[in-house]
Every structure is written in structure tokens, then in C-alpha cells.
XYZ file of C-alpha atoms in Angstrom:
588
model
C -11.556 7.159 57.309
C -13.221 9.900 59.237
C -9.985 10.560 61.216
C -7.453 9.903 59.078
C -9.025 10.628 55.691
C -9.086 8.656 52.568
C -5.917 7.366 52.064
C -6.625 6.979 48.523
C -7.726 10.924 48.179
C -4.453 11.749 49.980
C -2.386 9.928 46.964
C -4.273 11.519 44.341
C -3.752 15.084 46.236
C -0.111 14.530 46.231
C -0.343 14.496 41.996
C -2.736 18.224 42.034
C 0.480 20.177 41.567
C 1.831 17.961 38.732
C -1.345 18.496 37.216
C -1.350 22.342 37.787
C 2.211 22.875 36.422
C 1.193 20.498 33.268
C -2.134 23.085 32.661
C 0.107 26.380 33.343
C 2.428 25.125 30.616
C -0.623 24.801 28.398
C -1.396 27.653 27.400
C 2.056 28.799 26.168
C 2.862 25.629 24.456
C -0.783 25.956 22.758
C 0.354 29.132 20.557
C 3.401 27.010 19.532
C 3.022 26.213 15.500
C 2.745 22.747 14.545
C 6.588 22.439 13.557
C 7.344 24.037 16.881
C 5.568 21.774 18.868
C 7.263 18.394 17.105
C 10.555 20.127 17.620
C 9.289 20.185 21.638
C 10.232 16.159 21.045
C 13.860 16.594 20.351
C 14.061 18.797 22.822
C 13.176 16.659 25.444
C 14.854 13.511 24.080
C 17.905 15.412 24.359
C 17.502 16.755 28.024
C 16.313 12.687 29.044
C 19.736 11.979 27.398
C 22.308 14.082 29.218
C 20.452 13.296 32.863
C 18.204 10.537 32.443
C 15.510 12.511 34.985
C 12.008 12.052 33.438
C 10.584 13.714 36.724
C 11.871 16.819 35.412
C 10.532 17.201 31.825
C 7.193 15.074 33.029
C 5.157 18.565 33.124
C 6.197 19.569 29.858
C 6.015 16.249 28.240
C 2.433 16.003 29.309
C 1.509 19.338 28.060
C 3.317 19.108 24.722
C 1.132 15.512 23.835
C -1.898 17.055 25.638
C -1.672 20.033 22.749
C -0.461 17.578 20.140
C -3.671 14.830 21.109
C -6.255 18.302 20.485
C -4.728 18.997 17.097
C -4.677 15.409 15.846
C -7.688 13.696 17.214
C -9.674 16.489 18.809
C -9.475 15.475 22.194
C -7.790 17.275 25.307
C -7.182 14.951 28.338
C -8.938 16.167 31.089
C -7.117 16.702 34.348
C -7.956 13.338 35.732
C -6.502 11.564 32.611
C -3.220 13.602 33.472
C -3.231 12.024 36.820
C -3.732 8.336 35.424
C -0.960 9.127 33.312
C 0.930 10.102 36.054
C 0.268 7.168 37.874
C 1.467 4.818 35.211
C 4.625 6.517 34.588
C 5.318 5.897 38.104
C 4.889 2.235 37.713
C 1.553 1.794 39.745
C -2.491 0.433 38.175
C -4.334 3.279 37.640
C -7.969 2.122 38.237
C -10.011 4.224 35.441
C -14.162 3.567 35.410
C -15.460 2.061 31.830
C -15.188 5.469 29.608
C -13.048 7.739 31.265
C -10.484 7.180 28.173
C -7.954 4.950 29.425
C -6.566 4.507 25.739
C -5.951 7.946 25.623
C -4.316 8.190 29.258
C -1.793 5.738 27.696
C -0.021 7.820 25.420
C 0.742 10.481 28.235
C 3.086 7.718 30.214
C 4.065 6.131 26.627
C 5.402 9.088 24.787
C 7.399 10.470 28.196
C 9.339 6.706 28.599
C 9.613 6.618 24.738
C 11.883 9.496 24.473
C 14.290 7.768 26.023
C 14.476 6.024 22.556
C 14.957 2.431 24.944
C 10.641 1.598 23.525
C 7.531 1.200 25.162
C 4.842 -1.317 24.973
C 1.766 -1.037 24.796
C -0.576 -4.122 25.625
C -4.028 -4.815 24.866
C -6.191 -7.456 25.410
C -7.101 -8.327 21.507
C -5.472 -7.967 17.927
C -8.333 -5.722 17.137
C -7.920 -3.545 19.845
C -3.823 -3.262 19.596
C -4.544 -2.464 15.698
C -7.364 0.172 16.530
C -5.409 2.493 19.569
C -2.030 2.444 17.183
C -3.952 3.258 14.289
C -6.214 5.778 16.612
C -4.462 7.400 19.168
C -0.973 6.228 17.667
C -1.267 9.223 15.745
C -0.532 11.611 18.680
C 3.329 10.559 18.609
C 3.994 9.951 15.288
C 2.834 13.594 14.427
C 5.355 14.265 17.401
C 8.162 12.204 15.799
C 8.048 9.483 17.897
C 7.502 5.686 15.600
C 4.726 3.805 16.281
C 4.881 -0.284 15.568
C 1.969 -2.765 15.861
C 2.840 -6.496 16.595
C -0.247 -9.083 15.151
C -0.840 -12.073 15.066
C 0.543 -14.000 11.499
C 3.036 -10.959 11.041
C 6.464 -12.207 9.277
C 9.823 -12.172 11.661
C 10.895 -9.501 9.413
C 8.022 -7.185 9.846
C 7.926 -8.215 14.197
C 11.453 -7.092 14.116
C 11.007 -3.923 12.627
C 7.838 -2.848 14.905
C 9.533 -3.797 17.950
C 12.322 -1.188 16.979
C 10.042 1.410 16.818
C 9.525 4.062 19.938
C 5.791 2.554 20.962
C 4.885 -0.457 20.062
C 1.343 -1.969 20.612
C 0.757 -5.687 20.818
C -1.477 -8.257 22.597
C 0.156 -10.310 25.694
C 0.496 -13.696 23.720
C 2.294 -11.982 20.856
C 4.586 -10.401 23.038
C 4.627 -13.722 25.075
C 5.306 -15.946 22.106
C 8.129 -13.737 20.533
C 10.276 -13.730 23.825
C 9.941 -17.682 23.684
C 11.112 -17.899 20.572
C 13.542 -15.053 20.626
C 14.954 -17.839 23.380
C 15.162 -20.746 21.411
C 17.269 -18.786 18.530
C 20.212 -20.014 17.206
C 21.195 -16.770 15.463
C 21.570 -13.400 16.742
C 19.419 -11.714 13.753
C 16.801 -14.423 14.490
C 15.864 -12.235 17.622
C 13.060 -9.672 16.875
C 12.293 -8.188 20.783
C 14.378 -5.529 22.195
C 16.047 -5.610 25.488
C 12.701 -4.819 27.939
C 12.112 -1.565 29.137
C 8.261 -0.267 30.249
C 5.711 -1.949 29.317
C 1.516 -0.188 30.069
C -1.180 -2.997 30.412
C -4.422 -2.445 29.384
C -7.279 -4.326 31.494
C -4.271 -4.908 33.682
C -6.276 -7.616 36.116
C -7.450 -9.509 33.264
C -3.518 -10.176 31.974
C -2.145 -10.364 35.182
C -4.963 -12.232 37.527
C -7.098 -13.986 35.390
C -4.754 -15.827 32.994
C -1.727 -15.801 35.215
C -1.217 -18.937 35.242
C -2.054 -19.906 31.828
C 1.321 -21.034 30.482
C 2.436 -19.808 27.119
C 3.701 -23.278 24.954
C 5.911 -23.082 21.910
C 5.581 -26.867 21.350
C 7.101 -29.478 18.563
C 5.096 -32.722 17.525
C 6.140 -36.197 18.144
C 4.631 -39.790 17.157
C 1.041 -40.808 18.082
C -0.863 -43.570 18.396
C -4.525 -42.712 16.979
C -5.713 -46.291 17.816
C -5.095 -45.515 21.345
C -7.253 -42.468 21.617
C -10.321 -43.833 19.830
C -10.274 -47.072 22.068
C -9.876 -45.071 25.087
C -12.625 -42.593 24.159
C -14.854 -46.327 23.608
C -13.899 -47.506 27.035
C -14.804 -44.161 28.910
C -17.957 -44.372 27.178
C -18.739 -47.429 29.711
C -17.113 -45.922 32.762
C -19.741 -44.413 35.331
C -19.170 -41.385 37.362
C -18.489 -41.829 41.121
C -18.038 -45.436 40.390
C -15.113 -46.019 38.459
C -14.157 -43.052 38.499
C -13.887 -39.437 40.514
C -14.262 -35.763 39.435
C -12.588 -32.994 41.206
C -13.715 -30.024 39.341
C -11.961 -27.619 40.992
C -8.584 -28.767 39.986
C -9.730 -30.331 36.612
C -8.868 -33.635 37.511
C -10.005 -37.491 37.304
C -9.065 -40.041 39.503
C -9.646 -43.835 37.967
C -11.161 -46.022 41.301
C -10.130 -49.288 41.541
C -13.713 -51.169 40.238
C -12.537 -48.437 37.527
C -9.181 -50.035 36.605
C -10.112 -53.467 37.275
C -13.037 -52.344 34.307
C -10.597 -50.514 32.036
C -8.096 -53.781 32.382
C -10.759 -56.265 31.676
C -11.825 -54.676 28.422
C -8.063 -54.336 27.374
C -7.743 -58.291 28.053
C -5.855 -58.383 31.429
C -3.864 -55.449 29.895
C -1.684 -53.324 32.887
C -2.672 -49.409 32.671
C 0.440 -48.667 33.754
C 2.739 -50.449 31.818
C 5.379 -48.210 31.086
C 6.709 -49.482 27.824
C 2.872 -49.561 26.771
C 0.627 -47.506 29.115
C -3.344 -46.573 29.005
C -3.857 -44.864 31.907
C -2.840 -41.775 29.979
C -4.851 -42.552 27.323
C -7.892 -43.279 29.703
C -7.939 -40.425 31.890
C -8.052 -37.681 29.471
C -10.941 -39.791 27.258
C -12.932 -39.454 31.061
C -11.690 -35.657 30.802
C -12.969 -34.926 27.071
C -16.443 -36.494 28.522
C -16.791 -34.808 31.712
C -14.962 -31.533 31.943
C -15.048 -30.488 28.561
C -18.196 -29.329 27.108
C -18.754 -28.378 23.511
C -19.917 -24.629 22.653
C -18.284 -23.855 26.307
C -14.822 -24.745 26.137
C -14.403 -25.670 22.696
C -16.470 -25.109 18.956
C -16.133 -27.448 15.817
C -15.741 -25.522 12.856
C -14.194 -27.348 9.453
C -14.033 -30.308 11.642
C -11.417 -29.099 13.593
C -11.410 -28.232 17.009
C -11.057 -25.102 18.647
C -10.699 -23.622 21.918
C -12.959 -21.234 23.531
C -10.948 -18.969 26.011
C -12.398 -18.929 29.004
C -12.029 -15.567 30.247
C -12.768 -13.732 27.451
C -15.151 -15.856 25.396
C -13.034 -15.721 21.946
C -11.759 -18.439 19.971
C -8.711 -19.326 19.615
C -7.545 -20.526 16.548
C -4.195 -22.292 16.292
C -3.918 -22.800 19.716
C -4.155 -26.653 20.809
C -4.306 -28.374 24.215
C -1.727 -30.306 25.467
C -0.666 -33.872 27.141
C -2.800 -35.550 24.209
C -5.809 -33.474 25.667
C -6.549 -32.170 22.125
C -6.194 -35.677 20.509
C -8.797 -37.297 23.038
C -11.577 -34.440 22.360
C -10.916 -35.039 18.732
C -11.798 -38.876 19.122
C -14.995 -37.601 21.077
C -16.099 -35.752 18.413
C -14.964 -38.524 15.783
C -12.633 -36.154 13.838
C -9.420 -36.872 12.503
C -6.615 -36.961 15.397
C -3.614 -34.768 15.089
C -0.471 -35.721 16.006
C 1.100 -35.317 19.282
C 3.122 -32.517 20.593
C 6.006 -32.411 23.734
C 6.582 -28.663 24.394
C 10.325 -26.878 23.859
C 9.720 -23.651 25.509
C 6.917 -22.292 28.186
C 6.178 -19.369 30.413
C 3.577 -17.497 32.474
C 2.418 -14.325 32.011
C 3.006 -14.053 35.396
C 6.494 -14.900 35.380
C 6.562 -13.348 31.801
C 5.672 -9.420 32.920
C 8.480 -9.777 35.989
C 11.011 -9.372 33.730
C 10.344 -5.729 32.588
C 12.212 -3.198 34.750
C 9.057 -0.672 35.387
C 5.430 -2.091 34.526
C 2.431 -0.507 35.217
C -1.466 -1.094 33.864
C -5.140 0.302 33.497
C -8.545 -1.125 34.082
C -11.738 -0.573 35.551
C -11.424 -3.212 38.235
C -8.360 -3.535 40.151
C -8.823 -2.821 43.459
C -10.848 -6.132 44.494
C -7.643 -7.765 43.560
C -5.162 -4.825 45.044
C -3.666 -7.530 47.721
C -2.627 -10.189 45.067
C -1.428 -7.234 42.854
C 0.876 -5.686 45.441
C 2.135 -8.693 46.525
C 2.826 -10.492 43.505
C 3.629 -7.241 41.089
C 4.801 -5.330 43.636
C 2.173 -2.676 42.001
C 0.340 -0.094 44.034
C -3.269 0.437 43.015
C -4.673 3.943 43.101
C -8.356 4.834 42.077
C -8.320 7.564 39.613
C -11.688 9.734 40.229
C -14.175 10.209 37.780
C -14.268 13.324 35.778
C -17.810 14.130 36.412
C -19.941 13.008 39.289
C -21.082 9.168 38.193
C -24.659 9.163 37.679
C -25.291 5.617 36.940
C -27.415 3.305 39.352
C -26.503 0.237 40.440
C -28.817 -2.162 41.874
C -28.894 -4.657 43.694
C -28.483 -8.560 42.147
C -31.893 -10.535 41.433
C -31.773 -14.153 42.724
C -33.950 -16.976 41.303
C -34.431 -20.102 42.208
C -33.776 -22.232 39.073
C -32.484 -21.346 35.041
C -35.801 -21.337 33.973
C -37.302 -18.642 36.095
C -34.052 -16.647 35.530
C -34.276 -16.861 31.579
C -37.982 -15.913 31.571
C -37.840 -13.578 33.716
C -34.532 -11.692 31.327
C -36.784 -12.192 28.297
C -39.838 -10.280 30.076
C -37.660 -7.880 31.018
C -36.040 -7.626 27.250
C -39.765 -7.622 26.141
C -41.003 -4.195 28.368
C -37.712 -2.673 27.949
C -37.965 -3.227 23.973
C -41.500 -1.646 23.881
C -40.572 1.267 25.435
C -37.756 1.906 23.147
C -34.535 1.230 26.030
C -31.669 -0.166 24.522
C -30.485 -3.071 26.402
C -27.351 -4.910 26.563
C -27.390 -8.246 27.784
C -23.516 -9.950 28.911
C -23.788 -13.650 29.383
C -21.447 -15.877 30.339
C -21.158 -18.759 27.696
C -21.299 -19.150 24.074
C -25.006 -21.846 25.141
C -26.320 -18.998 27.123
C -26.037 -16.649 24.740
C -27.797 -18.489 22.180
C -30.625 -20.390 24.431
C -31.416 -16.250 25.366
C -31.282 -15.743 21.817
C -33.832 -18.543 21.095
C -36.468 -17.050 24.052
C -35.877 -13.623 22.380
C -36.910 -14.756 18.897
C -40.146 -16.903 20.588
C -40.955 -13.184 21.984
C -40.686 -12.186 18.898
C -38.151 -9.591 19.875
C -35.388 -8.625 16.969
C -31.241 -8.198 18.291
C -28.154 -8.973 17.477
C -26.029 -11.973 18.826
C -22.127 -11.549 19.880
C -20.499 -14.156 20.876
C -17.056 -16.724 19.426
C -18.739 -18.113 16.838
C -17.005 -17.279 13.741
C -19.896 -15.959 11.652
C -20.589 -12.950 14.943
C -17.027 -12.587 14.894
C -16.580 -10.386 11.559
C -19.504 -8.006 12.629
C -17.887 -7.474 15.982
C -17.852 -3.690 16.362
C -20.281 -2.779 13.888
C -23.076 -4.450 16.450
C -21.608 -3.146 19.483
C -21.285 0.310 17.673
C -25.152 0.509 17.189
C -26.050 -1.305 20.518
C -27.320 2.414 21.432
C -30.355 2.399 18.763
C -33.604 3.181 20.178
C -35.077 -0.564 21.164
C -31.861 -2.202 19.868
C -30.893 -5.587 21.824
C -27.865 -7.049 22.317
C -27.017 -10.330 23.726
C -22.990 -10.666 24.392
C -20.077 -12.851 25.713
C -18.029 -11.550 27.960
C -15.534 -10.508 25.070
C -17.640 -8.119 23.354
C -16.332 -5.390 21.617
C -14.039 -3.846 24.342
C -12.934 -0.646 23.470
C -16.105 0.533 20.690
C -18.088 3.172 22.212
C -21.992 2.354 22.672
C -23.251 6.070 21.861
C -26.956 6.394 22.258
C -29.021 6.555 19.423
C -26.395 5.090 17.825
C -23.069 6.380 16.532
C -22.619 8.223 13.560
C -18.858 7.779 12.742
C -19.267 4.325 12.464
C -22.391 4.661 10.288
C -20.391 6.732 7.779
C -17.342 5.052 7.925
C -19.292 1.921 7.064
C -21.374 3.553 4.404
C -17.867 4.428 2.624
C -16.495 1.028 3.322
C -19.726 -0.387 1.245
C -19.819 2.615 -1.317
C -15.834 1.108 -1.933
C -16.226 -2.383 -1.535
C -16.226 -4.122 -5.187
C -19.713 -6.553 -5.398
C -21.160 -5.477 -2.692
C -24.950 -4.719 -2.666
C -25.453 -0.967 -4.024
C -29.460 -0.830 -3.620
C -29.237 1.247 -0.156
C -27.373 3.548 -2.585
C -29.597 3.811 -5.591
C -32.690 4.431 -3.234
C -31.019 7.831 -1.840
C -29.568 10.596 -4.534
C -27.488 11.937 -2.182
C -25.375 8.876 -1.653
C -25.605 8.517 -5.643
C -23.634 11.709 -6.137
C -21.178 10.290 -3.101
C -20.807 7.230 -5.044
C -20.275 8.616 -8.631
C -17.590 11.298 -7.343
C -15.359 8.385 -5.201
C -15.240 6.891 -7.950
C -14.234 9.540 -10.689
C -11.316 10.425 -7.490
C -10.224 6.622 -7.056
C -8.727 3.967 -9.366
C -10.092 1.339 -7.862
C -8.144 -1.315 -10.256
C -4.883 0.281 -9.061
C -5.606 -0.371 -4.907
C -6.253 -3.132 -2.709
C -9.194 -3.252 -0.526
C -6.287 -3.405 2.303
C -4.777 -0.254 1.354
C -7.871 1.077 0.849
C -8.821 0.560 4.358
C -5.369 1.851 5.884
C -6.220 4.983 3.843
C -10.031 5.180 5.139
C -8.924 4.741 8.832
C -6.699 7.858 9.018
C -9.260 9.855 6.870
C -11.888 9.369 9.609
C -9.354 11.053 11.949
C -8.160 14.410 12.211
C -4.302 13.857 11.446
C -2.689 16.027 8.697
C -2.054 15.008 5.629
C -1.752 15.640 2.248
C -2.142 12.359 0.574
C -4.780 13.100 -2.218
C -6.855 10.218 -1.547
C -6.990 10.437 2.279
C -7.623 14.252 1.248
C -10.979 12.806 -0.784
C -12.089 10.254 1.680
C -11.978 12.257 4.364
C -14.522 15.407 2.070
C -16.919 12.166 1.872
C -16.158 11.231 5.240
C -17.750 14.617 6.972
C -20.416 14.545 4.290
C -21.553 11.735 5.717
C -21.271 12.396 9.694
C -23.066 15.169 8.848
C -26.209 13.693 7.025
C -26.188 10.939 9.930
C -25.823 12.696 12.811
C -29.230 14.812 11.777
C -31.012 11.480 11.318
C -29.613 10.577 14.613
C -30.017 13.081 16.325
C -34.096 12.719 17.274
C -33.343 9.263 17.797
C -30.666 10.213 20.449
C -33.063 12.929 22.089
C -36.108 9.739 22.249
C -32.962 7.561 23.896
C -31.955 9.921 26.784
């Protein structure tokens, strides 16, 4: 590197005079009114039309959304965002560090492809997270012309149709995933919702395309079962012993029946053969040894209604509606002594990573790609280039602690919890199970220490962001699966917008408790006028939320309501932020 340089500066040199043509644009394009600057879009749409050259308008795309992002939501990218949106036009990973605004770099590349009117997707990692960057930054193009669809989960085939015709549409990989399958298996032509493919930005890019890369997607139908079989198997592996009569190889998941195993298995099925093929129980067997050994409950799988439910292993959430196959499912069911489902054989299946290989240009974002930039470039065929920070990074990162067993490890976190917790530190604590989680959160309350608990279980689930949001409060703790919150900023001393926006949401919400309210005049007054502005008989709490998510933003509009909300809205940010504001000085 000291003769040759960084090869990874040189790349990001070779996009400086991209970046200086976008920021000499700016300031013309800035005194542009606002129906000048949406006109910009047909403009552009036309000139991609006649030569299909996006290399040539890039500049002025970039500066026309960078303008268009600052009137809407407030927020000018900053010259290193142009570059990751640079690199993701051309197809490669940008690698972004945690809070450099990778949601925002996405609608640079998304709103320059979009104009070709072919669509764009945009995929996140989480319904919450595709629902909160369409709502959020999705405003940027549709004040630009552009439409903006969302894809979610229990979503009608009329209503995944229509948002997959729009320009940008954001989804979550299974979504996408599970509507090519069954756009597949159609009979009819108007039964397929997905357009023909076209560019498609990832979002925690190694997390889709490493970690569950070879988790197949299953569109499956059911068949007959025998529920008889699955409880007497889950009897007999009761009796089996490990390394006896039978072997575990973890690594590949697997269980191998010895043959004291079989000779056991027979016995108890009166001299019946396992492998019988018009009436086998080896099947049967081997997953009952499966449900006991490799499949632990409150790791890979919860009981809630007394029904099973998978735990996703990667990012910690639950999975609801999903179900294992190969009669896997039934046999945990019998282990738990619920009632066993029928069957299923699958009709349809892919990979992701077979899945993504069929768009013509993809490209992704995440904090961590360049461990994996071999697999990547081999695989993908994507190049992975580190996009620098925008200020120096500041952070310290220390070396790992070892310990020699749980115990000592667990302690030793809560001690640490304790001193931090006295001083007033926030502290933000990522485990990596569902049982860790809550055996920390059992030392914690013996400590006597008060925090909040984030992990799949349904109940943490609802307050998702709200805890993550105020993870920043001074001697706050927070214990969390790996799938907390992505994407909801921890601000320090806590965060404001999300305070008011919740205060609203409760000031609106019929039956909830109104004592915070009665206890402070100001929100009184707040409370009587929303409600001499808003029939709530005539709106739905949905609507009402739609409405409260754009007034929270800076988009124009002239909807009455929004109009209202939004007066209450700033009110409110205004009144917190002075209350947090000596909490956020005591923080730093």
C-alpha cells in the first residue's frame, strides 16, 4: 500500500469529479421553484428515452433529488452519500458505516434508474423498515413525480400488482421472493403481479445475499399425514441415547440412527422394518431425534397459542406463517404435545441466491461487506468499494474480553451494566438468543437495575422502535437480539420526534390512558384543540396514522388535517427538545 497506494482510495478518487459536477449544478438548480424542479423529471425521462445513456444525465439527476431531498425532508446528502449513490448505480456494494444514511443514499441510484419508467426495487431487511423509508424518504420522488409502491406482507394480489407498477417500489426479500414463485405457478396472464426485472438496491446487502443464501424460499401444498406416526416416534426417541444409538453432526444438522439404534427402534415397533417403503419409520424417527437434539425451544422456535413458530436465525424475529418442512414441523409439534398439522410436499422453491441472479444490474448497501468481498465478487459478480466516512470516526473500539465460563461472562456484563447505570451511560447490550436475552434480563432485575427487553417475543415486538428510540436516555438499558430496531436512530438523551409523535399517537388513540395529559395544561389545550379540528367518528385509527406519518415530515401539503397535525406536531418537538436538551448535554 505504501507503493502503490490504496487501491480502494484510488476507486473512490476516480468518482471526485462526478461529485464536483453534481455540487456545481447545485447551486443553479437550487433557485429553481418547486414546479420547476418536478418538471427537471420529465426532462430527464425524456433525454433517458431517446438515448438510453444514464451516464450522461447522472450529474443532474443527482443534483435535482439532492435539492428536492432538502425541501422535503430537510436533509442534503453530503458528498460522500453522492459517491455511494454513485457506486450503486454502477452496480457495485457500497460499504456505508452504521449512520452515514444509507436509506437516503438509496434514492440517488433509485430515482436515476426509475426514470427509465422500466421500476426499481428497493429491498429491506423487514416489513417495518420497507414501510418506514417509502413512507420517509419515498417522499423525495413522489414530490418529483416519480410513484412510489410498498409491497407487505398480507397485501391482496390486487394491491401487489398495482405497487409493483409503480416507478420505486420497496419490499422485503421474501415478498419479492414469494411473488416471483407464484407469479410462476400462474395459470393466467393477469394472475402475474411482478414486472419484468430491472435494478434492484439491497439494503444490508451481506445479510440477504451471504447469510440466508441458501435458505430456500417454499411455496408448498399439503398432503395426508399420519399423526399416530409422529407421536410414537417422538415416544421412541425419548429412549434413544446420544452417541449410542444414534449420531449428531451439528454442523450439517444431521442424525445418523447406529445400528444398536435401529435394532432398538425395530424392537419397540415389534420386529417392524424402518425402511419399509410401503410403510417406513425411519423418516418418522430421525426427525423425532432432530426435534430433541437440534432444536431448542426459545432459540429456534417459541410457542405462542399453542402453535409453533420459528425463530429466524439470523435476525432473531419470528416468523409467523412460515413452517418447516419434510414433517420437521409435525415432529416438534409432537414434542411439545400440540396438535399436528398436516403435511406439506412443496410446488415451487428458490434461493435468494439464485433468486437476485436474475435481475440485469443489482447492487446493495451495508456496513459490513468487505469481510465477505471474495464470496461477493465471485458469486454476484459485485465489486465492493468502502465509502469513507463523512467526518473523521471517533468511536473506540476495543479489544474482545474472554472468560472462562457463562457464569463469569454474565456477572461480569451485569457489573458492568451496574457502574455504567450509576454513572448515568446509556448502554446497549446485543445478545445473541432470545434465552440470553432474558437470563441477562433476570441478573439485571436481581441488581436491581431497570431496562427494557427486545427481543421475538411477541409482547417486545409491538414496542419495537419506541425502546430503541429512547435507548439514548441518561442511564437507560437495553438488552437486544440481534434484530433490533434496524434503521431507528438512538439519539442521546433521547429523541424528541419520536416523543412527540408518540404523545399525538396517545392524545388520538380512543381509550387510551389520558392521566399523563390531565397532569400537564399544556398538553390539555393540545388535546382539547385536536379534537375540536378532528372527527374522530369519521376516521380510522389507520388513516389516522398514514395522515400523522407525513405530518411529522416536511412534505407539502395542503390536506387540512395533515395541515393540523403537523401545528401540534412542532408544538410538541419544541416543548421536548427543551426538556431534552440538559439531559443530552449530562449524556455527551
Amino acid at each position: 500500500q505504501v507503493l502503490f497506494g490504496d487501491p480502494n482510495e484510488k476507486k473512490i478518487t476516480r468518482y471526485t469529479s462526478l461529485v464536483n459536477q453534481v455540487n456545481a449544478l447545485g447551486t443553479d438548480i437550487s433557485k429553481l421553484t418547486d414546479k420547476e424542479l418536478q418538471n427537471k423529471t420529465i426532462d430527464l425521462s425524456k433525454a433517458v428515452g431517446q438515448s438510453n445513456d444514464f451516464k450522461a444525465i447522472l450529474p443532474q439527476a443527482f443534483a435535482v433529488i439532492r435539492e428536492a431531498s432538502f425541501r422535503v425532508l430537510g436533509l442534503r446528502h453530503f458528498d460522500v452519500q453522492l459517491i455511494g449513490g454513485i457506486i450503486l448505480h454502477e452496480g457495485k456494494i457500497a460499504e456505508m458505516k452504521t449512520g452515514e444514511g444509507k436509506t437516503l443514499v438509496a434514492i440517488l441510484p433509485a430515482y436515476l434508474n426509475a426514470l427509465s419508467g422500466l421500476g426499481v426495487h428497493v429491498v429491506t431487511v423487514n416489513d417495518y423498515l420497507a414501510k418506514r423509508d417509502s413512507e420517509w424518504v419515498g417522499q423525495v420522488p413522489k414530490f418529483l413525480g416519480l410513484s412510489v409502491g410498498l409491497v407487505q406482507e398480507g397485501m391482496s394480489q390486487e394491491q401487489r400488482k398495482e405497487n409493483y407498477s409503480k416507478d420505486i417500489t420497496y419490499t422485503t426479500n421474501s415478498e419479492l421472493g414469494f411473488d416471483y414463485l407464484r407469479d410462476n405457478m400462474a395459470v393466467m396472464l393477469q394472475d402475474i403481479v411482478q414486472r419484468p426485472f430491472n435494478f434492484c438496491i439491497l439494503d444490508e446487502v451481506d445479510s440477504i445475499l451471504i447469510d440466508e443464501a441458501r435458505t430456500p424460499l417454499i411455496i408448498s401444498g399439503s398432503v395426508d399425514s399420519r399423526d399416530d406416526k409422529y407421536n410414537a416416534a417422538n415416544d421412541i426417541s425419548k429412549s434413544l441415547r446420544r452417541n449410542t444409538d444414534y449420531e449428531i453432526d451439528e454442523k450439517a444438522r444431521n442424525v445418523l440412527l447406529t445400528d444398536d439404534g435401529i435394532i432398538q427402534c425395530e424392537q419397540v415397533l415389534d420386529g417392524q422394518d424402518l425402511y419399509d417403503p410401503l410403510n417406513p419409520w425411519a423418516p418418522y424417527i430421525l426427525n423425532a431425534i432432530k426435534a430433541k437434539e437440534l432444536f431448542i425451544k426459545d432459540v429456534h422456535y417459541i410457542v405462542k397459542d399453542k402453535e409453533i413458530i420459528i425463530v429466524d436465525e439470523f435476525t432473531g424475529r419470528i416468523m409467523e406463517g412460515r413452517r418447516w418442512s419434510d414433517g420437521l414441523h409435525q415432529s416438534i409439534e409432537a414434542k411439545e404435545n400440540l396438535s399436528i398439522q398436516s403435511e406439506t410436499q412443496t410446488l415451487a422453491s428458490i434461493t435468494y441466491q439464485n433468486f437476485f441472479l436474475l435481475y440485469p444490474k443489482l447492487s446493495g448497501m451495508t456496513g459490513t461487506a468487505k469481510t465477505e468481498e471474495a464470496e461477493l465478487d465471485k458469486i454476484y459478480s459485485l465489486e465492493v468499494i468502502t465509502v469513507p466516512t463523512h467526518r473523521p470516526m471517533s468511536r473506540k473500539d476495543l479489544p474482545d474480553l474472554i472468560y472462562k465460563n457463562q457464569y463469569a461472562k454474565w456477572r461480569s456484563v451485569a457489573d458492568e451494566c451496574l457502574d455504567m447505570h450509576t454513572l448515568g451511560r446509556p448502554v446497549l447490550i446485543g445478545t445473541t438468543s432470545v434465552e440470553k436475552s432474558e437470563l441477562l434480563s433476570s441478573l439485571l432485575k436481581e441488581y436491581g437495575i431497570p431496562h427494557n427487553l427486545l427481543n421475538a417475543k411477541p409482547e417486545n415486538l409491538k414496542r419495537e422502535a419506541e425502546i430503541v428510540a429512547q435507548a439514548g436516555r441518561k442511564g437507560a438499558v437495553t438488552i437486544a437480539t440481534n434484530m433490533a430496531g434496524r434503521g431507528t436512530d438512538i439519539l442521546l438523551g433521547g429523541n424528541a420526534n419520536y416523543i412527540a409523535r408518540n404523545t399525538i399517537t396517545l392524545l388520538l388513540t380512543k381509550g387510551s390512558s389520558k392521566d399523563e395529559i390531565r397532569k400537564d395544561p399544556q398538553l390539555e389545550n393540545l388535546f382539547t384543540f385536536l379534537y375540536e379540528k378532528i372527527d374522530s367518528s369519521s376516521i380510522t385509527d389507520k388513516e389516522l396514522e398514514q395522515k400523522l406519518s407525513i405530518a411529522c415530515e416536511k412534505s407539502f401539503t395542503e390536506d387540512r388535517l395533515v395541515i393540523t397535525l403537523r401545528a401540534a406536531y412542532q408544538v410538541l418537538v419544541e416543548k421536548y427538545d427543551r426538556l431534552i436538551e440538559q439531559e443530552r448535554q449530562n449524556v455527551v
